[in-house]
mmCIF file with all atom_site columns, C-alpha atoms in Angstrom:
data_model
loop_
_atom_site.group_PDB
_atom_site.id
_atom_site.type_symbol
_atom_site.label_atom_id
_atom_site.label_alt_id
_atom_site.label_comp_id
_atom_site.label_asym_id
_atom_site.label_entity_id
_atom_site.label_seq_id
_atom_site.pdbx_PDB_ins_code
_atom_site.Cartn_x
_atom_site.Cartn_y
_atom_site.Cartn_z
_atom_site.occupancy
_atom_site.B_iso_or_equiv
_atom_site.pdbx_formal_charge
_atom_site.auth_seq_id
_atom_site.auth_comp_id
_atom_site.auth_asym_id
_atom_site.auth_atom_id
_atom_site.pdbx_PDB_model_num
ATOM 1  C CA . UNK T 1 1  ? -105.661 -61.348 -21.705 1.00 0.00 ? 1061 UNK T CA 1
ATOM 2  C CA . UNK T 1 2  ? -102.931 -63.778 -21.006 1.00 0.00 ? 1062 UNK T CA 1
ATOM 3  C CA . UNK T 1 3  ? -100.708 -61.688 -22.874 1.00 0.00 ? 1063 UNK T CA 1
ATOM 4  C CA . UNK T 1 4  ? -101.154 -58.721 -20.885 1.00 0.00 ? 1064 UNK T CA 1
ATOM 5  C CA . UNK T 1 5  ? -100.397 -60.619 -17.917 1.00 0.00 ? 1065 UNK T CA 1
ATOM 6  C CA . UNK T 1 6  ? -97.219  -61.738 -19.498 1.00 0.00 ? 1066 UNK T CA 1
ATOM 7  C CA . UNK T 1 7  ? -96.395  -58.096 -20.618 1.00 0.00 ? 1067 UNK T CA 1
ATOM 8  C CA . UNK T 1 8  ? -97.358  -56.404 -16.975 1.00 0.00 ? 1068 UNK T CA 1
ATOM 9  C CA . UNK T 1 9  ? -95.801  -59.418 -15.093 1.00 0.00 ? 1069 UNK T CA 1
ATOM 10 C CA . UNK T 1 10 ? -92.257  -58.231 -17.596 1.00 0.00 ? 1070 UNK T CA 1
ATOM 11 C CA . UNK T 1 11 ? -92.669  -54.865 -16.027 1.00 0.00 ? 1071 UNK T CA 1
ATOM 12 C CA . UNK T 1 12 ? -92.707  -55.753 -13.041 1.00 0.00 ? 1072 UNK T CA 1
ATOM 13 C CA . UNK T 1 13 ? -89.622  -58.391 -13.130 1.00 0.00 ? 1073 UNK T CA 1
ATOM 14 C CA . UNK T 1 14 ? -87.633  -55.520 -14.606 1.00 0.00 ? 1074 UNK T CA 1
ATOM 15 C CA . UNK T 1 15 ? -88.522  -52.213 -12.621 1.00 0.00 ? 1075 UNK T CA 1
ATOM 16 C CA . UNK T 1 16 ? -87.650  -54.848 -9.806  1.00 0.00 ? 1076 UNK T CA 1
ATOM 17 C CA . UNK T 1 17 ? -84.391  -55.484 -10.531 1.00 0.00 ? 1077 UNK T CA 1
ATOM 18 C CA . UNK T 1 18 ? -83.541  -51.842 -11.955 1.00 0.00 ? 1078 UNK T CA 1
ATOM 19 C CA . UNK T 1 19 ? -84.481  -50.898 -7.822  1.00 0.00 ? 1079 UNK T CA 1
ATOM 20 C CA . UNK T 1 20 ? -82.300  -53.485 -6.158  1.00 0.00 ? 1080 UNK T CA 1
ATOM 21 C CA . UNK T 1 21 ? -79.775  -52.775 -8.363  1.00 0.00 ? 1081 UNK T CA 1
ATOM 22 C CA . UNK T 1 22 ? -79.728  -48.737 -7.766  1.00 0.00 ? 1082 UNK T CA 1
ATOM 23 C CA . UNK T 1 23 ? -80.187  -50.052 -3.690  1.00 0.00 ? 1083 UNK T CA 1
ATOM 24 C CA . UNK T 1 24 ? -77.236  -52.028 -3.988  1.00 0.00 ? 1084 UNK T CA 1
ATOM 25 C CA . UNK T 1 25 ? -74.852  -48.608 -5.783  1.00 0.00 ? 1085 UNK T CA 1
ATOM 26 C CA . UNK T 1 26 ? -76.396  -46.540 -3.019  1.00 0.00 ? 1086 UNK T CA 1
ATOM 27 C CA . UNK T 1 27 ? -75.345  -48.818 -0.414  1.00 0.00 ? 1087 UNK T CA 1
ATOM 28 C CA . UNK T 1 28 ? -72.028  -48.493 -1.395  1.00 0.00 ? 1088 UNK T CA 1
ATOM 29 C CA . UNK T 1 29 ? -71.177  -45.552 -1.362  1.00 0.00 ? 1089 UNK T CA 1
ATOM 30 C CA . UNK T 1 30 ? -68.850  -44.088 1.017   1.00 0.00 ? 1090 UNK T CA 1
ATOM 31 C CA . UNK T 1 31 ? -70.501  -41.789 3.989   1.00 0.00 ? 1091 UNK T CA 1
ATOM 32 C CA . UNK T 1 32 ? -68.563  -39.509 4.067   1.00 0.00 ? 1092 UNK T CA 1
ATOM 33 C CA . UNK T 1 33 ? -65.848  -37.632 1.788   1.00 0.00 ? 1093 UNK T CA 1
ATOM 34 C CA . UNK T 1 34 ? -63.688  -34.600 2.009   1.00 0.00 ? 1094 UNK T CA 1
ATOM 35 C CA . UNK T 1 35 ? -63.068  -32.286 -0.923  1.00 0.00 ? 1095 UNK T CA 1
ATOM 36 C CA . UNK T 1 36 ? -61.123  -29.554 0.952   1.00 0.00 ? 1096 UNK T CA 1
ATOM 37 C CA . UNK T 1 37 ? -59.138  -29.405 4.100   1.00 0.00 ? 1097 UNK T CA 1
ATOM 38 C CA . UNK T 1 38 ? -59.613  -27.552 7.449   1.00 0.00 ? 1098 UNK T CA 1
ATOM 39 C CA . UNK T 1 39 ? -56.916  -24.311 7.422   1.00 0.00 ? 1099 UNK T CA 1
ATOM 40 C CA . UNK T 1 40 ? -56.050  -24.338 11.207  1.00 0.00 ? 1100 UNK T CA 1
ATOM 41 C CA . UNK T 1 41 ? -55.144  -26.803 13.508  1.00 0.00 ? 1101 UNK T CA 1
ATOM 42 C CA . UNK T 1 42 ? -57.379  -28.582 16.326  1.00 0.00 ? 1102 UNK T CA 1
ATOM 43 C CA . UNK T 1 43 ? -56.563  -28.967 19.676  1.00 0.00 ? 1103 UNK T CA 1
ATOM 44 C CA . UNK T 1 44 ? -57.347  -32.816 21.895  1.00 0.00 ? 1104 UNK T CA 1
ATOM 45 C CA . UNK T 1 45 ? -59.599  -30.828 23.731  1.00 0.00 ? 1105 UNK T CA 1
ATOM 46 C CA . UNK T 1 46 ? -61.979  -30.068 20.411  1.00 0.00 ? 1106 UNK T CA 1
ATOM 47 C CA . UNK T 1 47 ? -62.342  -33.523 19.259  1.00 0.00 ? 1107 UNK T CA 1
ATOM 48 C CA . UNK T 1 48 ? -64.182  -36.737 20.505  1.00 0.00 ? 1108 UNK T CA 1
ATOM 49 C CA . UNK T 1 49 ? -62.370  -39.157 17.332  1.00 0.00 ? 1109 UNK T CA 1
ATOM 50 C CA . UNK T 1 50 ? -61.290  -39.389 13.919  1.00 0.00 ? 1110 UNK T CA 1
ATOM 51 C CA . UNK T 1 51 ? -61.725  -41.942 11.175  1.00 0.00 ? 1111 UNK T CA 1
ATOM 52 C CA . UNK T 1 52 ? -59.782  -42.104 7.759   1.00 0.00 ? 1112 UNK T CA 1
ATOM 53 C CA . UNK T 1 53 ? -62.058  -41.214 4.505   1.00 0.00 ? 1113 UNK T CA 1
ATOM 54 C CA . UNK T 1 54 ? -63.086  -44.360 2.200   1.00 0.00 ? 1114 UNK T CA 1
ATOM 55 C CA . UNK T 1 55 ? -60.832  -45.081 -0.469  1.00 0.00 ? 1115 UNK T CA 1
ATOM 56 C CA . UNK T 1 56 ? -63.487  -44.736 -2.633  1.00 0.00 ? 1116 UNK T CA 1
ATOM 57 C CA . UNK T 1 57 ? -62.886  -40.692 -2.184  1.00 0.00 ? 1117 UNK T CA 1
ATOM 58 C CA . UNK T 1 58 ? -61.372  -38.467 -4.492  1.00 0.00 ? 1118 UNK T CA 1
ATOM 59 C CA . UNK T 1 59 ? -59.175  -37.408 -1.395  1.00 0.00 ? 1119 UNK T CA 1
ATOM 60 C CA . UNK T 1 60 ? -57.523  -38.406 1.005   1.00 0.00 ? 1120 UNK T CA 1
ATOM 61 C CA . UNK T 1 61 ? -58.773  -37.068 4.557   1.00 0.00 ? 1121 UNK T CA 1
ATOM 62 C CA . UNK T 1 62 ? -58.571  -37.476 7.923   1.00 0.00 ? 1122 UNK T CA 1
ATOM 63 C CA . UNK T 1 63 ? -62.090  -36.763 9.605   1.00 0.00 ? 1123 UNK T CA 1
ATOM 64 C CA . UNK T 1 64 ? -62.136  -35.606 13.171  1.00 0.00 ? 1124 UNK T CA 1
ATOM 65 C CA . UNK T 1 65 ? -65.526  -35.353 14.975  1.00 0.00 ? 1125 UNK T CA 1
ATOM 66 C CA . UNK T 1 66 ? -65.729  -32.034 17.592  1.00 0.00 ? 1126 UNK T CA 1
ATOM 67 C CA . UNK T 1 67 ? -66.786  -31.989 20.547  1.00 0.00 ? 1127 UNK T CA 1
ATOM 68 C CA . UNK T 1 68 ? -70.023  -30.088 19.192  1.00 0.00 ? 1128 UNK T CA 1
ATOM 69 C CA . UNK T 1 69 ? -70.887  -33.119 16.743  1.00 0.00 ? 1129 UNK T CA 1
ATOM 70 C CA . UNK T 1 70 ? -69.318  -31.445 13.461  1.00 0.00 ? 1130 UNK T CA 1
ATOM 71 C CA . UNK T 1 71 ? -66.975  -33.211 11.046  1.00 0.00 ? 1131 UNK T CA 1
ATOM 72 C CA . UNK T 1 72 ? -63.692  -31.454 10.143  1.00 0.00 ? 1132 UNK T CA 1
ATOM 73 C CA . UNK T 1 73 ? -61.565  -32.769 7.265   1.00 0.00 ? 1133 UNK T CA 1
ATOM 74 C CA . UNK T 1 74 ? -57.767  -33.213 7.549   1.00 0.00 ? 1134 UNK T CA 1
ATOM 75 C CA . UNK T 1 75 ? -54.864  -33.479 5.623   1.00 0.00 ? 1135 UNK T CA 1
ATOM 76 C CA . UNK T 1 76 ? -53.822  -37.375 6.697   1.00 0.00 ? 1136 UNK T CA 1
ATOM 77 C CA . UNK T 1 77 ? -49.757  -36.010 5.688   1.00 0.00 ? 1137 UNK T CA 1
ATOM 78 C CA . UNK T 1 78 ? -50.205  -32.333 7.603   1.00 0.00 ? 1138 UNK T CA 1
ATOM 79 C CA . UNK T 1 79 ? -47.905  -32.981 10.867  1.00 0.00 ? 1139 UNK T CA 1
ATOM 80 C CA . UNK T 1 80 ? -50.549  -31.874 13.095  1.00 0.00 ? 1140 UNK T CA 1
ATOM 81 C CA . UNK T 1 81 ? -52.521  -33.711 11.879  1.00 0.00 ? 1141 UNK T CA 1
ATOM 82 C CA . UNK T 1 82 ? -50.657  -36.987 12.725  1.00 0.00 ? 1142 UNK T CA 1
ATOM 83 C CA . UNK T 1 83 ? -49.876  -35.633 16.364  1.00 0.00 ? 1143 UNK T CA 1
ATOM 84 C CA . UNK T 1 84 ? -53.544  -35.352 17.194  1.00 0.00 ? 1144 UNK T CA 1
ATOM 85 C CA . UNK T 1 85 ? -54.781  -38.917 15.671  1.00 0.00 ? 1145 UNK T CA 1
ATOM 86 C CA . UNK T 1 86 ? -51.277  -40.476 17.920  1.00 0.00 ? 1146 UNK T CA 1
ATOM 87 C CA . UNK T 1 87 ? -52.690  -38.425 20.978  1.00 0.00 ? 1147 UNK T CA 1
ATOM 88 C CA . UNK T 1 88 ? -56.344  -39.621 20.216  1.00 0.00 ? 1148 UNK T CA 1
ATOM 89 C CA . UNK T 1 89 ? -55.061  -43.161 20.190  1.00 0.00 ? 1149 UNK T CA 1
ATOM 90 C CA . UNK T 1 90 ? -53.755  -43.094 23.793  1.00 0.00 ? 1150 UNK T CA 1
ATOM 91 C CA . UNK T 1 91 ? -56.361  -41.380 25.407  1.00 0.00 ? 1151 UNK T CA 1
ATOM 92 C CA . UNK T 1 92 ? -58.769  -43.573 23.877  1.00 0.00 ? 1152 UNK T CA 1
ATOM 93 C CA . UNK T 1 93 ? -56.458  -46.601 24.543  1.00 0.00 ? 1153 UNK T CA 1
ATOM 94 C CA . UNK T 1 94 ? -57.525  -48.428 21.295  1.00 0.00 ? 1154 UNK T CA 1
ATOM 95 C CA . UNK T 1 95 ? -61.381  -48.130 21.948  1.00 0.00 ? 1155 UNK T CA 1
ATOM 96 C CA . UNK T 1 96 ? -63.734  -47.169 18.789  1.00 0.00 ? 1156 UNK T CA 1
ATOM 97 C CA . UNK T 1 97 ? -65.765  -44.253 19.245  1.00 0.00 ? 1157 UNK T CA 1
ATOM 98 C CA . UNK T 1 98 ? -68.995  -44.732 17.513  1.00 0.00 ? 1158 UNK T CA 1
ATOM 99 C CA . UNK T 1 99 ? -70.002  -42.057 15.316  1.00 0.00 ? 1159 UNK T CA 1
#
């Protein structure tokens, strides 16, 4: 009896630690990633904020968030792209738009 204790109380230790650890990968992992970029360009009026991609991404990306709640990946070295994030930055006047 004691030794089934022993062997179910092992389980338990183990599937334990095998879920915190797959919790922990989970957790972090970036949000969001791009793995293509948007063709045209977007206007200030379109778009509420940005945010740069995690570096944990296989690209590189820019993501701007319309004004209708969508995500729209970027090309961070697309000269567009670089206008719209400086003209984001002074309407916004260094304030973080939560997304």
């Amino acid at each position: 009896m004691a030794v089934h204790r022993l062997i179910l109380l092992s389980l338990v230790v183990i599937l334990s630690a095998v879920t915190v650890s797959e919790g922990l990968r989970l957790a972090s992992r970036p949000k969001k990633c791009c793995f293509g970029y948007q063709d045209g360009r977007l206007g200030l009026a379109q778009v509420t904020g940005y945010f740069k991609t995690s570096p944990q991404c296989s690209k590189e990306a820019i993501l701007f968030k319309t004004i209708k709640g969508r995500f729209v990946c970027a090309k961070p070295s697309d000269s567009w792209v670089k206008e719209l994030m400086n003209k984001l930055d002074v309407k916004m006047n260094g304030k973080q738009i939560p997304f």
